[in-house]
Coordinates of C-alpha atoms in Angstrom, one line a residue:
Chain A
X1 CA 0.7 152.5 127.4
X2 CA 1.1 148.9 128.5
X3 CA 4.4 150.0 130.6
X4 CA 3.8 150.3 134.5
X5 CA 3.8 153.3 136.2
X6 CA 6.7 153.5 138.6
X7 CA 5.1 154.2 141.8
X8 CA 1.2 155.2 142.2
X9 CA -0.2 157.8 144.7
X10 CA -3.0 155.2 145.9
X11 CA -2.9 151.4 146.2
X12 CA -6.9 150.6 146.0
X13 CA -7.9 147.3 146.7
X14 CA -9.5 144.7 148.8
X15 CA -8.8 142.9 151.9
X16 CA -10.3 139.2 152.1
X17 CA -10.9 138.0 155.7
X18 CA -10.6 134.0 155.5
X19 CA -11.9 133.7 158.6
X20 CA -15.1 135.1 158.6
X21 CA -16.1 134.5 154.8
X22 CA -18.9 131.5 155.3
X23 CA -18.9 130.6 151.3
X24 CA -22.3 131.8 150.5
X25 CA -21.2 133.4 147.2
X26 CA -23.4 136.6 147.9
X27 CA -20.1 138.7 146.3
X28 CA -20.5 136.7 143.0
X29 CA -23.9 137.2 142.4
X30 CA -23.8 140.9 143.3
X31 CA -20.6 141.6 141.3
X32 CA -21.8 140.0 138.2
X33 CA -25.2 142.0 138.9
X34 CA -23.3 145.4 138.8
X35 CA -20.5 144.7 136.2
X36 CA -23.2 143.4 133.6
X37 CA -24.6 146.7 133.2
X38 CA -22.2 148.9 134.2
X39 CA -18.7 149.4 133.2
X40 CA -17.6 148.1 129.3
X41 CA -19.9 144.6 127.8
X42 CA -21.8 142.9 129.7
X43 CA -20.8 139.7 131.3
X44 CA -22.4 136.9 129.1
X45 CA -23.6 133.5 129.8
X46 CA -23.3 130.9 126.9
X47 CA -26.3 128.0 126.7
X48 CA -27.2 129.5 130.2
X49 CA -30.5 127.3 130.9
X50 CA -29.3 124.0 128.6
X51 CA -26.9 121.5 129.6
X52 CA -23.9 123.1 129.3
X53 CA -23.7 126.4 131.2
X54 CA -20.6 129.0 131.3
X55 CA -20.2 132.4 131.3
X56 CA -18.0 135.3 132.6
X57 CA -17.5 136.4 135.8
X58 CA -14.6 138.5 137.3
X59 CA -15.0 137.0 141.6
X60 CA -15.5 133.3 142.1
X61 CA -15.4 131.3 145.4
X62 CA -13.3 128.4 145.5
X63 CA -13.5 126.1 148.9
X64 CA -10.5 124.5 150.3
X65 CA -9.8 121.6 152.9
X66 CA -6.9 121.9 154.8
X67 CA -6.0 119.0 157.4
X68 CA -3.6 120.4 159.8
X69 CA -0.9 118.2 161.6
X70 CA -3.0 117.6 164.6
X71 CA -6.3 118.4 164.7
X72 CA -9.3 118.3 162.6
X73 CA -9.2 119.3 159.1
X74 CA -10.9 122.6 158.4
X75 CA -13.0 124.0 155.4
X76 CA -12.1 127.8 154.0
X77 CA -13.8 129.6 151.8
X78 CA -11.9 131.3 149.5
X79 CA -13.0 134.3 147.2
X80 CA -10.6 135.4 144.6
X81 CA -10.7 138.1 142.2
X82 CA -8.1 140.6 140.7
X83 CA -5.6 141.1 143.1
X84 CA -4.9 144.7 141.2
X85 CA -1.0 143.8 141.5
X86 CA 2.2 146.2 141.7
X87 CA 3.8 144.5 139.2
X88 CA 1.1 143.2 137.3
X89 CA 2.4 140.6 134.5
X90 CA -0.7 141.1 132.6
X91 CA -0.5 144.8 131.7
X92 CA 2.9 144.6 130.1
X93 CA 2.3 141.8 127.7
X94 CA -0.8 143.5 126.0
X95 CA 0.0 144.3 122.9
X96 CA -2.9 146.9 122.0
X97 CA -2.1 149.1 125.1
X98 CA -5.8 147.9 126.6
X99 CA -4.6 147.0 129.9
X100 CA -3.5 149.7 132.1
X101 CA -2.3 150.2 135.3
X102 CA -3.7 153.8 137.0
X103 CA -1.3 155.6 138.2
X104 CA -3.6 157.6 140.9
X105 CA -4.8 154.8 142.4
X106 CA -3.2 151.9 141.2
X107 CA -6.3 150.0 139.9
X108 CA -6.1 147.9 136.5
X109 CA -8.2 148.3 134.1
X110 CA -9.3 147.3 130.2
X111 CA -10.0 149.5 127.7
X112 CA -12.4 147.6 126.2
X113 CA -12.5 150.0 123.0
X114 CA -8.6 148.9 122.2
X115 CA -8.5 145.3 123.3
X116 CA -8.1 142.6 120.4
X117 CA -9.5 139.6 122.2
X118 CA -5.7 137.9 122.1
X119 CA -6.0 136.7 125.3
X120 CA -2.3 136.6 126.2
X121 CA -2.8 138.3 129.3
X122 CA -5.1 135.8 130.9
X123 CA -2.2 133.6 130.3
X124 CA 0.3 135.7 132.6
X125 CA -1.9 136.1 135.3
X126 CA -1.7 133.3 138.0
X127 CA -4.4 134.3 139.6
X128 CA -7.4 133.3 137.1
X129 CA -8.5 136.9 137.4
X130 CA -9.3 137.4 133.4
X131 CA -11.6 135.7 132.1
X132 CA -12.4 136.5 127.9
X133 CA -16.0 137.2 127.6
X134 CA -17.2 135.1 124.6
X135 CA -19.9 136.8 123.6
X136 CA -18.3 140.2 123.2
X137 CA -14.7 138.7 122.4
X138 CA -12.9 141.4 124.7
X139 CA -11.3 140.6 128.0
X140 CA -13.2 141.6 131.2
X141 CA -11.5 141.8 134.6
X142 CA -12.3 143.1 138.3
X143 CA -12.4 147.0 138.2
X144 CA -12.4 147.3 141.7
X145 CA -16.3 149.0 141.0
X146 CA -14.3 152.0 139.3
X147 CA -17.8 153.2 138.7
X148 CA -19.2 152.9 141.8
X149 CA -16.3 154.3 144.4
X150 CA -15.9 157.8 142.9
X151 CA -19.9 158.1 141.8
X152 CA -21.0 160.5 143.5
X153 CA -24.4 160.0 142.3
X154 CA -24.5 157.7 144.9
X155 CA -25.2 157.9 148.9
X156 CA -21.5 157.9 150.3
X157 CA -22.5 153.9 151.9
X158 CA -22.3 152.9 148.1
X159 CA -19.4 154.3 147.2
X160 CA -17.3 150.9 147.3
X161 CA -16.9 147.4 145.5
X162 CA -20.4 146.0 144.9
X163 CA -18.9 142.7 146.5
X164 CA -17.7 144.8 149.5
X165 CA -21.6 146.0 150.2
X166 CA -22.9 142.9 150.0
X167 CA -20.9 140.8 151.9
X168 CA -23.1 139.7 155.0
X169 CA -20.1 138.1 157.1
X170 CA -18.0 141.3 156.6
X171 CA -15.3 139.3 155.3
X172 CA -14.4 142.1 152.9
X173 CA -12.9 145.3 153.1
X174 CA -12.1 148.0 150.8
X175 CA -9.0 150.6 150.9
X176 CA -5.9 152.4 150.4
X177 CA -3.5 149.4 151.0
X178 CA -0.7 152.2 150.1
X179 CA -1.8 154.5 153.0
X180 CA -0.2 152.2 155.9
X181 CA -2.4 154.3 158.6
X182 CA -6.0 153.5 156.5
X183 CA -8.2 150.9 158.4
X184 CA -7.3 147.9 156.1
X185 CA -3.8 148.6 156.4
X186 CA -3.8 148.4 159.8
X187 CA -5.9 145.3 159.7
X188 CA -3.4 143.3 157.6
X189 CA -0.9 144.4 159.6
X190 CA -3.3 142.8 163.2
X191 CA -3.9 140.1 161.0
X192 CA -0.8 139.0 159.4
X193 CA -2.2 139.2 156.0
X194 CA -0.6 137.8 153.2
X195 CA -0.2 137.1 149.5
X196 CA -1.3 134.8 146.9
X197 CA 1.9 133.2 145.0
X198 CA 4.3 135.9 146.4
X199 CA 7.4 133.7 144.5
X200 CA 6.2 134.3 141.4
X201 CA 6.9 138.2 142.2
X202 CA 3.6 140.0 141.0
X203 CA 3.5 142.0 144.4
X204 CA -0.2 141.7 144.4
X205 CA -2.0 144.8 146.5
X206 CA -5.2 142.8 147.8
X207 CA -4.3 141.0 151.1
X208 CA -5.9 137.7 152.2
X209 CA -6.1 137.2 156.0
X210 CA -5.8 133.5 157.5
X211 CA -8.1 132.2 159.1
X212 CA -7.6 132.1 163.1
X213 CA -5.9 129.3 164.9
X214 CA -8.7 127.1 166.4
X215 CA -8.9 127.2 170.4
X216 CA -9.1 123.7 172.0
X217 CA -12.3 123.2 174.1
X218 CA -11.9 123.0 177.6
X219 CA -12.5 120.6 180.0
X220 CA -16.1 122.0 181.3
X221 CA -17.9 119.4 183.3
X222 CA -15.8 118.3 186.3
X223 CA -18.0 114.9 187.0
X224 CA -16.3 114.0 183.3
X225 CA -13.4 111.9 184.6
X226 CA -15.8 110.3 186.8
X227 CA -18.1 108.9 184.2
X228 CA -15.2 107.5 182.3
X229 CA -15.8 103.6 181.6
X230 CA -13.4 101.7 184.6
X231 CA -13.5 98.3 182.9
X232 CA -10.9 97.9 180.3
X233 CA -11.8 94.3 180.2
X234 CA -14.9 92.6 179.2
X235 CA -16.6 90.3 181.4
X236 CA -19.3 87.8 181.6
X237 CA -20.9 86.5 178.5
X238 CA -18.7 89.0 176.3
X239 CA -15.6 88.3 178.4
X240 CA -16.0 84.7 177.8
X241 CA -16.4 85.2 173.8
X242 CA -13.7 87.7 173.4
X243 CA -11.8 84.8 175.3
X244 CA -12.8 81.9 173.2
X245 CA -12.4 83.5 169.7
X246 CA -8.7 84.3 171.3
X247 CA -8.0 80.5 171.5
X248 CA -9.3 79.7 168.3
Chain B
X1 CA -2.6 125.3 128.0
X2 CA -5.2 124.3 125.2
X3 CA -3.4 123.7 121.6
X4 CA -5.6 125.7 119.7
X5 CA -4.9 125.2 116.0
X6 CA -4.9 128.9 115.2
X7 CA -1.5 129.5 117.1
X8 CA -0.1 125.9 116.4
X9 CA -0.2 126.6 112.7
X10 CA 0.3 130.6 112.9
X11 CA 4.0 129.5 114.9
X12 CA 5.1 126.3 112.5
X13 CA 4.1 128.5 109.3
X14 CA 5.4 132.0 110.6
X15 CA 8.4 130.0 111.9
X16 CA 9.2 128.4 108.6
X17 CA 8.7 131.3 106.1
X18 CA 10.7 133.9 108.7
X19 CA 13.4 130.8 108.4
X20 CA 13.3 130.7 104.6
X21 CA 13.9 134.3 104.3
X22 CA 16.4 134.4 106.4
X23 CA 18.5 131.9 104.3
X24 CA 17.7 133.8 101.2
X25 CA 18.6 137.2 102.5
X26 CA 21.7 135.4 103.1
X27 CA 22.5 134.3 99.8
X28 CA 21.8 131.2 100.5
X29 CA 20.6 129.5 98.0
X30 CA 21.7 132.6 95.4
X31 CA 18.3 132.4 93.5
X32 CA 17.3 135.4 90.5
X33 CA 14.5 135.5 88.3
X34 CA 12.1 133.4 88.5
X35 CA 13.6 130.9 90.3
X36 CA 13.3 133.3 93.2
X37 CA 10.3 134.1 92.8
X38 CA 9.1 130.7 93.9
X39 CA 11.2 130.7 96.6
X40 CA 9.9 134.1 97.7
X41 CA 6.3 133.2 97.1
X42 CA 7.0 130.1 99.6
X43 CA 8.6 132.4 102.2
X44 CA 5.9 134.9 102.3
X45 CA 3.3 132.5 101.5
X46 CA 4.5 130.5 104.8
X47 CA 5.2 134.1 107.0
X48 CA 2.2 136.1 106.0
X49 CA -0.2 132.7 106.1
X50 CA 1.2 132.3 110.0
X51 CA 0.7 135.5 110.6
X52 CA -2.9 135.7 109.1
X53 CA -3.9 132.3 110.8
X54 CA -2.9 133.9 114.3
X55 CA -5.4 136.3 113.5
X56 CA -8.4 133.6 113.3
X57 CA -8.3 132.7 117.4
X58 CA -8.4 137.1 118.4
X59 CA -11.9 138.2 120.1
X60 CA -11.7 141.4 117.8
X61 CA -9.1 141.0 114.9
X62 CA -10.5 144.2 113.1
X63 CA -8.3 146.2 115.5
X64 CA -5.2 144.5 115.0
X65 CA -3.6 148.0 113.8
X66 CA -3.3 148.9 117.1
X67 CA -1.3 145.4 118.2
X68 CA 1.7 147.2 117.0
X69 CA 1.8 150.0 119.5
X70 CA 3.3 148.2 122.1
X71 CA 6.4 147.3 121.4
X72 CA 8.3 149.1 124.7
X73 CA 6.7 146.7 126.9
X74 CA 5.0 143.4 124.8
X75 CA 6.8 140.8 123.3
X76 CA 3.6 140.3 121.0
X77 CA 3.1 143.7 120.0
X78 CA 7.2 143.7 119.0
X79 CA 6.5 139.9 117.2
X80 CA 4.4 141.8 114.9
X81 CA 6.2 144.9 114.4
X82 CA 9.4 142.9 113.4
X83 CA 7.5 140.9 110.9
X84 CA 6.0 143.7 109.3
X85 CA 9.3 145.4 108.8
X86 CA 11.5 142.5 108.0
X87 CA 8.4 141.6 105.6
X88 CA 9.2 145.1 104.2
X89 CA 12.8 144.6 103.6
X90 CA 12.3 141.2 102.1
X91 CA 9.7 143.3 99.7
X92 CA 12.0 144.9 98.5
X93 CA 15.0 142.6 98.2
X94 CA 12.5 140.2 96.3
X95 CA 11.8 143.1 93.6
X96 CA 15.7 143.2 93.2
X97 CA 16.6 139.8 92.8
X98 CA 13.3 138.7 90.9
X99 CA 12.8 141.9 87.9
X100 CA 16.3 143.3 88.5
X101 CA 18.5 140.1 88.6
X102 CA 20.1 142.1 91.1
X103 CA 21.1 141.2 94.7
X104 CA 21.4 144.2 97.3
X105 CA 23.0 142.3 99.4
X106 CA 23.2 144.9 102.9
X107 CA 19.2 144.8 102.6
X108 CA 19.9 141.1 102.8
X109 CA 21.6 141.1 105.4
X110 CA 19.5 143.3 107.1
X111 CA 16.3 141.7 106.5
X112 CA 17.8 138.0 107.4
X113 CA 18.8 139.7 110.7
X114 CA 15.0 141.3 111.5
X115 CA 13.5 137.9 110.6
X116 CA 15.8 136.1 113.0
X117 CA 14.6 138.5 115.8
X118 CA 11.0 137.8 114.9
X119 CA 11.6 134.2 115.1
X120 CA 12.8 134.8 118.2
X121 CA 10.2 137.7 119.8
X122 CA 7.7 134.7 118.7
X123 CA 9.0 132.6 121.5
X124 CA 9.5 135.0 123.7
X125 CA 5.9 135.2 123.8
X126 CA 5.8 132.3 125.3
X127 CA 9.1 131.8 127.3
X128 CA 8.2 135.2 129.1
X129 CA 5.2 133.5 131.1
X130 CA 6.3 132.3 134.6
X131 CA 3.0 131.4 135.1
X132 CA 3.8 128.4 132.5
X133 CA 6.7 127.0 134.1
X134 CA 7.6 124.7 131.1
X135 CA 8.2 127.4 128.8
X136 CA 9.6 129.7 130.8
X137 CA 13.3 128.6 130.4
X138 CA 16.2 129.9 127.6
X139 CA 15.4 126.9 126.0
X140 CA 12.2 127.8 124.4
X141 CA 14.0 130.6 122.4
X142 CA 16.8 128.7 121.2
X143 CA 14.7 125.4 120.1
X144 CA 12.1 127.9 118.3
X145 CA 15.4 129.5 116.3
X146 CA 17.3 125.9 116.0
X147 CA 14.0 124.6 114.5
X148 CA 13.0 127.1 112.4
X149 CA 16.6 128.0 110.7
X150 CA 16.6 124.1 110.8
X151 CA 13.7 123.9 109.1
X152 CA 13.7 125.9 106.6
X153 CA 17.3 125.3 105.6
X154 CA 16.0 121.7 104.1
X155 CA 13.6 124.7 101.7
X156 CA 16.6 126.8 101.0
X157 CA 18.1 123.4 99.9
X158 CA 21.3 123.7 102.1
X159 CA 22.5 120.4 103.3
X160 CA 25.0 121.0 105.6
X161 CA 23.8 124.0 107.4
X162 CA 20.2 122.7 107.9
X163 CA 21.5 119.3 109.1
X164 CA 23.8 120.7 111.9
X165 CA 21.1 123.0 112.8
X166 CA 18.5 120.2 113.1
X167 CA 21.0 118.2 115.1
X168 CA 21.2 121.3 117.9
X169 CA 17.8 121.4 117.4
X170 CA 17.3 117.5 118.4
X171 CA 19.9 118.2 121.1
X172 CA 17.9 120.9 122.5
X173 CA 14.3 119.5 122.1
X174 CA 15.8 117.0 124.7
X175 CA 17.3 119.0 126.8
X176 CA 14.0 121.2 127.1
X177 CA 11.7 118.7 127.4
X178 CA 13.8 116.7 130.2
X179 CA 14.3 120.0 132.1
X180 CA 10.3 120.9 131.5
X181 CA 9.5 117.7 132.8
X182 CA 10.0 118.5 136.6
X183 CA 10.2 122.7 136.5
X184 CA 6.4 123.0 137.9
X185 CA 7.8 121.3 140.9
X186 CA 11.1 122.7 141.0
X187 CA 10.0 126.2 140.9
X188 CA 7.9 125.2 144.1
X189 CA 4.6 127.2 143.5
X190 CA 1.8 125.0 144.6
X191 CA -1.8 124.7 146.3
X192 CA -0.1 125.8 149.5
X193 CA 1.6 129.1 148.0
X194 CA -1.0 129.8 145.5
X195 CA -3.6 129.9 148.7
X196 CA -1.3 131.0 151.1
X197 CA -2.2 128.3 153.2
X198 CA 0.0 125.3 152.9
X199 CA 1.8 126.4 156.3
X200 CA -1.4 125.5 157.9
X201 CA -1.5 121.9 156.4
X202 CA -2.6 120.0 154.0
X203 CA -4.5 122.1 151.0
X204 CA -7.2 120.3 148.8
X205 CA -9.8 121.9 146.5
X206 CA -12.4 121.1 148.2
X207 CA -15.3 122.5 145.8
X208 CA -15.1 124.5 143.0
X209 CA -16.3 128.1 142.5
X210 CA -18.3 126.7 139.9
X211 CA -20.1 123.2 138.7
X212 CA -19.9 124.0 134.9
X213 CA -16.5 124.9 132.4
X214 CA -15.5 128.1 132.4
X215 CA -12.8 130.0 130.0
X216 CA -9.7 129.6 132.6
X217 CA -10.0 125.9 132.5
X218 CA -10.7 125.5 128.7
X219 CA -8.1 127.7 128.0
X220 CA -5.5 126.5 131.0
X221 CA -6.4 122.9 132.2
X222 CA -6.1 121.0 129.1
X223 CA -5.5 118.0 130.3
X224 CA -6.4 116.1 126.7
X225 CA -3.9 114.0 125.3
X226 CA -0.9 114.3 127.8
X227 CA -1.4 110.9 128.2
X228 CA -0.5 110.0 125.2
X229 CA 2.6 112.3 125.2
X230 CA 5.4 110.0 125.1
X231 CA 4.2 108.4 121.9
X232 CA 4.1 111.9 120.4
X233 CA 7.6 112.8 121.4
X234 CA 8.9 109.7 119.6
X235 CA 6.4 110.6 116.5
X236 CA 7.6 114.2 116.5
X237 CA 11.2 113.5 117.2
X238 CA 11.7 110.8 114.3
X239 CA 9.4 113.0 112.1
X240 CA 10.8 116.5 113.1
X241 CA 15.2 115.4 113.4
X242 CA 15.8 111.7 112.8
X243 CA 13.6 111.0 109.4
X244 CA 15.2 114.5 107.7
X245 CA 19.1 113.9 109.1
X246 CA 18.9 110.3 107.5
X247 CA 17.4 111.3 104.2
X248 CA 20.1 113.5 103.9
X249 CA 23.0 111.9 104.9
X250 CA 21.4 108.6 101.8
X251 CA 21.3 111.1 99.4
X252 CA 21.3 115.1 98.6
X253 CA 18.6 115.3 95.0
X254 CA 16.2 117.7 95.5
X255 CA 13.5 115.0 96.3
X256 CA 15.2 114.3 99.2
X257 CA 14.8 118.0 100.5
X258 CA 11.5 118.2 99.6
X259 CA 10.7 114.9 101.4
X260 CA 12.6 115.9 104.3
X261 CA 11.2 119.4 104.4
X262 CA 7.6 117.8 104.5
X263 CA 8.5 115.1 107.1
X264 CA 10.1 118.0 109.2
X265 CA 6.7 120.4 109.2
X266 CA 4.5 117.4 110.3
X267 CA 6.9 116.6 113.2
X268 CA 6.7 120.2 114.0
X269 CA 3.7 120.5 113.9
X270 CA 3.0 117.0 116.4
X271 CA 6.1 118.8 118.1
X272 CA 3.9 122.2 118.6
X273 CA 0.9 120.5 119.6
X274 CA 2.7 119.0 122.6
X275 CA 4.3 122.6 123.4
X276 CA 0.7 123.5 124.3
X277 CA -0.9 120.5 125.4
X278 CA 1.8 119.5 128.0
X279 CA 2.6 123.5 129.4
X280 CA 0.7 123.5 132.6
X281 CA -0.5 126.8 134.0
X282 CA -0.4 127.4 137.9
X283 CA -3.8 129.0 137.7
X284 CA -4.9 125.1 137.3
X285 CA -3.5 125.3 140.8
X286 CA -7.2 127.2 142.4
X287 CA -8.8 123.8 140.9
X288 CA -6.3 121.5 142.2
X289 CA -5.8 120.2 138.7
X290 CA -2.6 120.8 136.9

């Protein structure tokens, strides 16, 4: 059923740390590596080697530049995937009932088996979190590694988002967001964390956290004002050009 | 969003035929024999032909069956519900008025009323998206109705009717597509609140997650054509309300109609094309492209 469930006991989902993700897209290449042979079709590539190369993928890293008022501009990395949302606009316009909402643990999810390829709810999403798998023609999204963080066939370190594991810079983290005392709770709540395009009322569950303010460098050789150049004017040879081109 | 051909034909077609059933469950015109069964043919051929050509752009169209389970909760699922049933009740009406001579007219009424509401769960589709700020607006449902009971009027052959109704429908193709024009910006989603970090500064895409084309951006960012847009407005506005309200008011012969009907359909049709090609979705946004 393509309604939303009214409250859900858990709010799984991730926790992106802008500061300390370096853009080394470590959590694409191991997410596509799990969800291609795991859960529903596999993510296809289309004219993968030729000269025109696409193909699915459910976490991509966009950079951004952002130039502050004062101060130097700064570059963030910024990896977005499904953002697993309250009120998730893409579950109620499905028309098939494929796209779901769990209601213990708040995860969304396609059943592959049911979905007619229409598409409509990569349109609602403003996230760019579905992307329609051309190969198989059904529409693949983040599953938050639903088969990899209740397996128990796997040692308890495993047991969350492929992306999560990987990460080298520990820029991701992986929780009950519902739970206010679970460790990424309380780390959106040291971190101010925030959502993507809160106006447009999706109430998304994964948090990003900004990046931290920069610290100005400190004055740290004392002989500095001492070596500053005294002479404002030229003189000599220079002084008498910079003069002459003056009177011209 | 790109204006794939499937959907551009599947909501002139549907639009039309839903239109023309409507007026004849009306009584209008009041058609028996086999005189209505042309009319009928056309109606169906136009609904069912939208309807099927909607199928061609689904990933899996052998499981359409289960497209009509939603209707609590989609405005798709209840698109195709309605025409199904109004199809239905038009089935049947048709078999009266055709091999009976006979007009049941509450069934009529009935059916004229469900076809309406498919017309209009069709635009909902679209006018439901807040992530496409241009068709997100009451306008969207009331152009799609104006244009289709417009439309199809000049088939049912009523002058009048269809030429007020294709005057609102001029009045409101204005008014949406002035108001469209500035509603990405008004509604005040940008790079800033789409990253969460335009109260830091200045956002620009810096690089993309990806060199190549992917699906969000064939499907989203069609950028193709929008330049061109204001020619097509003028093409699809003389085509869609100007050329048919000016046969009409020289001269009321069939001809005319029939003229005026096919003028109207390829203005709609330049007219839908521009519906798609100039919605922008915010997920362009992530790309800094709009």
């Amino acid at each position: 059923m393509t309604t939303l469930p009214k409250t859900t006991q858990k709010k799984l989902g991730l926790v992106i740390d802008l500061d300390t993700c370096v853009g080394c897209h470590a959590c694409v290449v191991s997410c596509k590596g799990w969800n291609t042979e795991n859960y529903g079709a596999p993510l296809s590539d289309q004219d993968a080697y030729g000269a025109d190369p696409s193909g699915t993928f459910l976490n991509r890293v966009h950079s951004y530049e952002v130039q502050p008022e004062v101060g130097p501009a700064q570059l963030i990395h910024f990896p977005k995937s499904c953002l697993h949302c309250d009120d998730a606009p893409c579950v109620t316009v499905c028309p098939t009932g494929a796209s779901y909402k769990r209601q213990e643990d708040g995860i969304v999810l396609v059943n592959e088996d049911a979905c007619i390829g229409c598409g409509l709810c990569a349109w609602a999403c403003p996230y760019g979190a579905r992307e329609m798998d051309q190969a198989a023609g059904v529409m693949k999204k983040c599953t938050l590694c639903v088969d990899r963080i209740y397996n128990e066939n796997l040692p308890e370190v495993d047991r969350v988002p492929s992306c999560v594991r990987t990460c080298p810079s520990g820029a991701r983290h992986f929780g009950d967001l519902g739970d206010e005392n679970s460790e990424v709770s309380k780390l959106v709540l040291a971190r101010a964390g925030i959502d993507l395009m809160p106006e447009l009322g999706t109430k998304p569950i994964n948090k990003y956290l900004p990046p931290r303010p920069k610290d100005v460098a400190p004055e740290f050789d004392i002989l500095a004002p001492y070596l500053e150049p005294v002479a404002e004017t030229q003189k000599g040879f220079l002084g008498w050009l910079d003069k002459a081109l003056e009177k011209i | 969003m790109h204006p794939a051909g499937s959907v551009i034909v599947f909501t002139v077609a549907s639009g039309l035929g839903f239109g023309l059933l409507t007026w004849l469950g009306l009584g209008l015109p009041d058609v028996r024999g086999w005189g209505a069964f042309w009319y009928y043919a056309l109606g169906f051929g136009l609904a069912g032909g939208g309807l099927l050509a909607s199928t061609f752009h689904l990933g899996n169209p052998q499981r359409f069956l289960k497209a009509f389970s939603q209707w609590r909760s989609s405005w798709l699922s209840r698109e195709g519900c309605l025409a199904v049933v109004s199809m239905a009740v038009f089935g049947l009406f048709a078999i009266g008025a055709i091999f009976m001579s006979a007009i049941w007219q509450p069934l009529g009424y009935i059916g004229a009323l469900l076809a309406v509401l498919t017309i209009f769960a069709t635009s909902m589709i679209y006018a439901q998206l807040k992530t496409v700020p241009r068709w997100n607006h009451w306008s969207t449902p009331v152009l799609f109705m104006l244009l289709s009971l417009g439309g199809s009027g000049l088939l049912a052959m009523q002058g009048w009717p269809s030429m007020i109704l294709l005057a609102l429908a001029g009045v409101m193709q204005l008014v949406a597509w002035l108001s469209g024009d500035g509603r990405f910006e008004s509604r005040g989603t940008n790079i800033g609140t789409a990253t969460g970090l335009g109260v830091r500064g200045i956002v620009r895409a810096f690089e993309p997650p990806h060199t190549g084309n992917n699906y969000l951006l064939k499907e989203m960012v069609h950028k193709v054509g929008r330049k061109h847009a204001v020619k097509l407005r003028i093409i699809a506005f003389v085509l869609m309300i100007l050329a048919p309200l000016g046969l009409l008011l020289i001269s009321g012969t069939n001809l005319m109609f029939v003229v005026a009907a096919i003028l109207h359909t390829m203005g709609t049709f330049a007219q839908r094309w521009l519906f798609f090609a100039e919605a922008e979705h915010v997920v362009g946004l992530y790309y800094g492209k709009r």
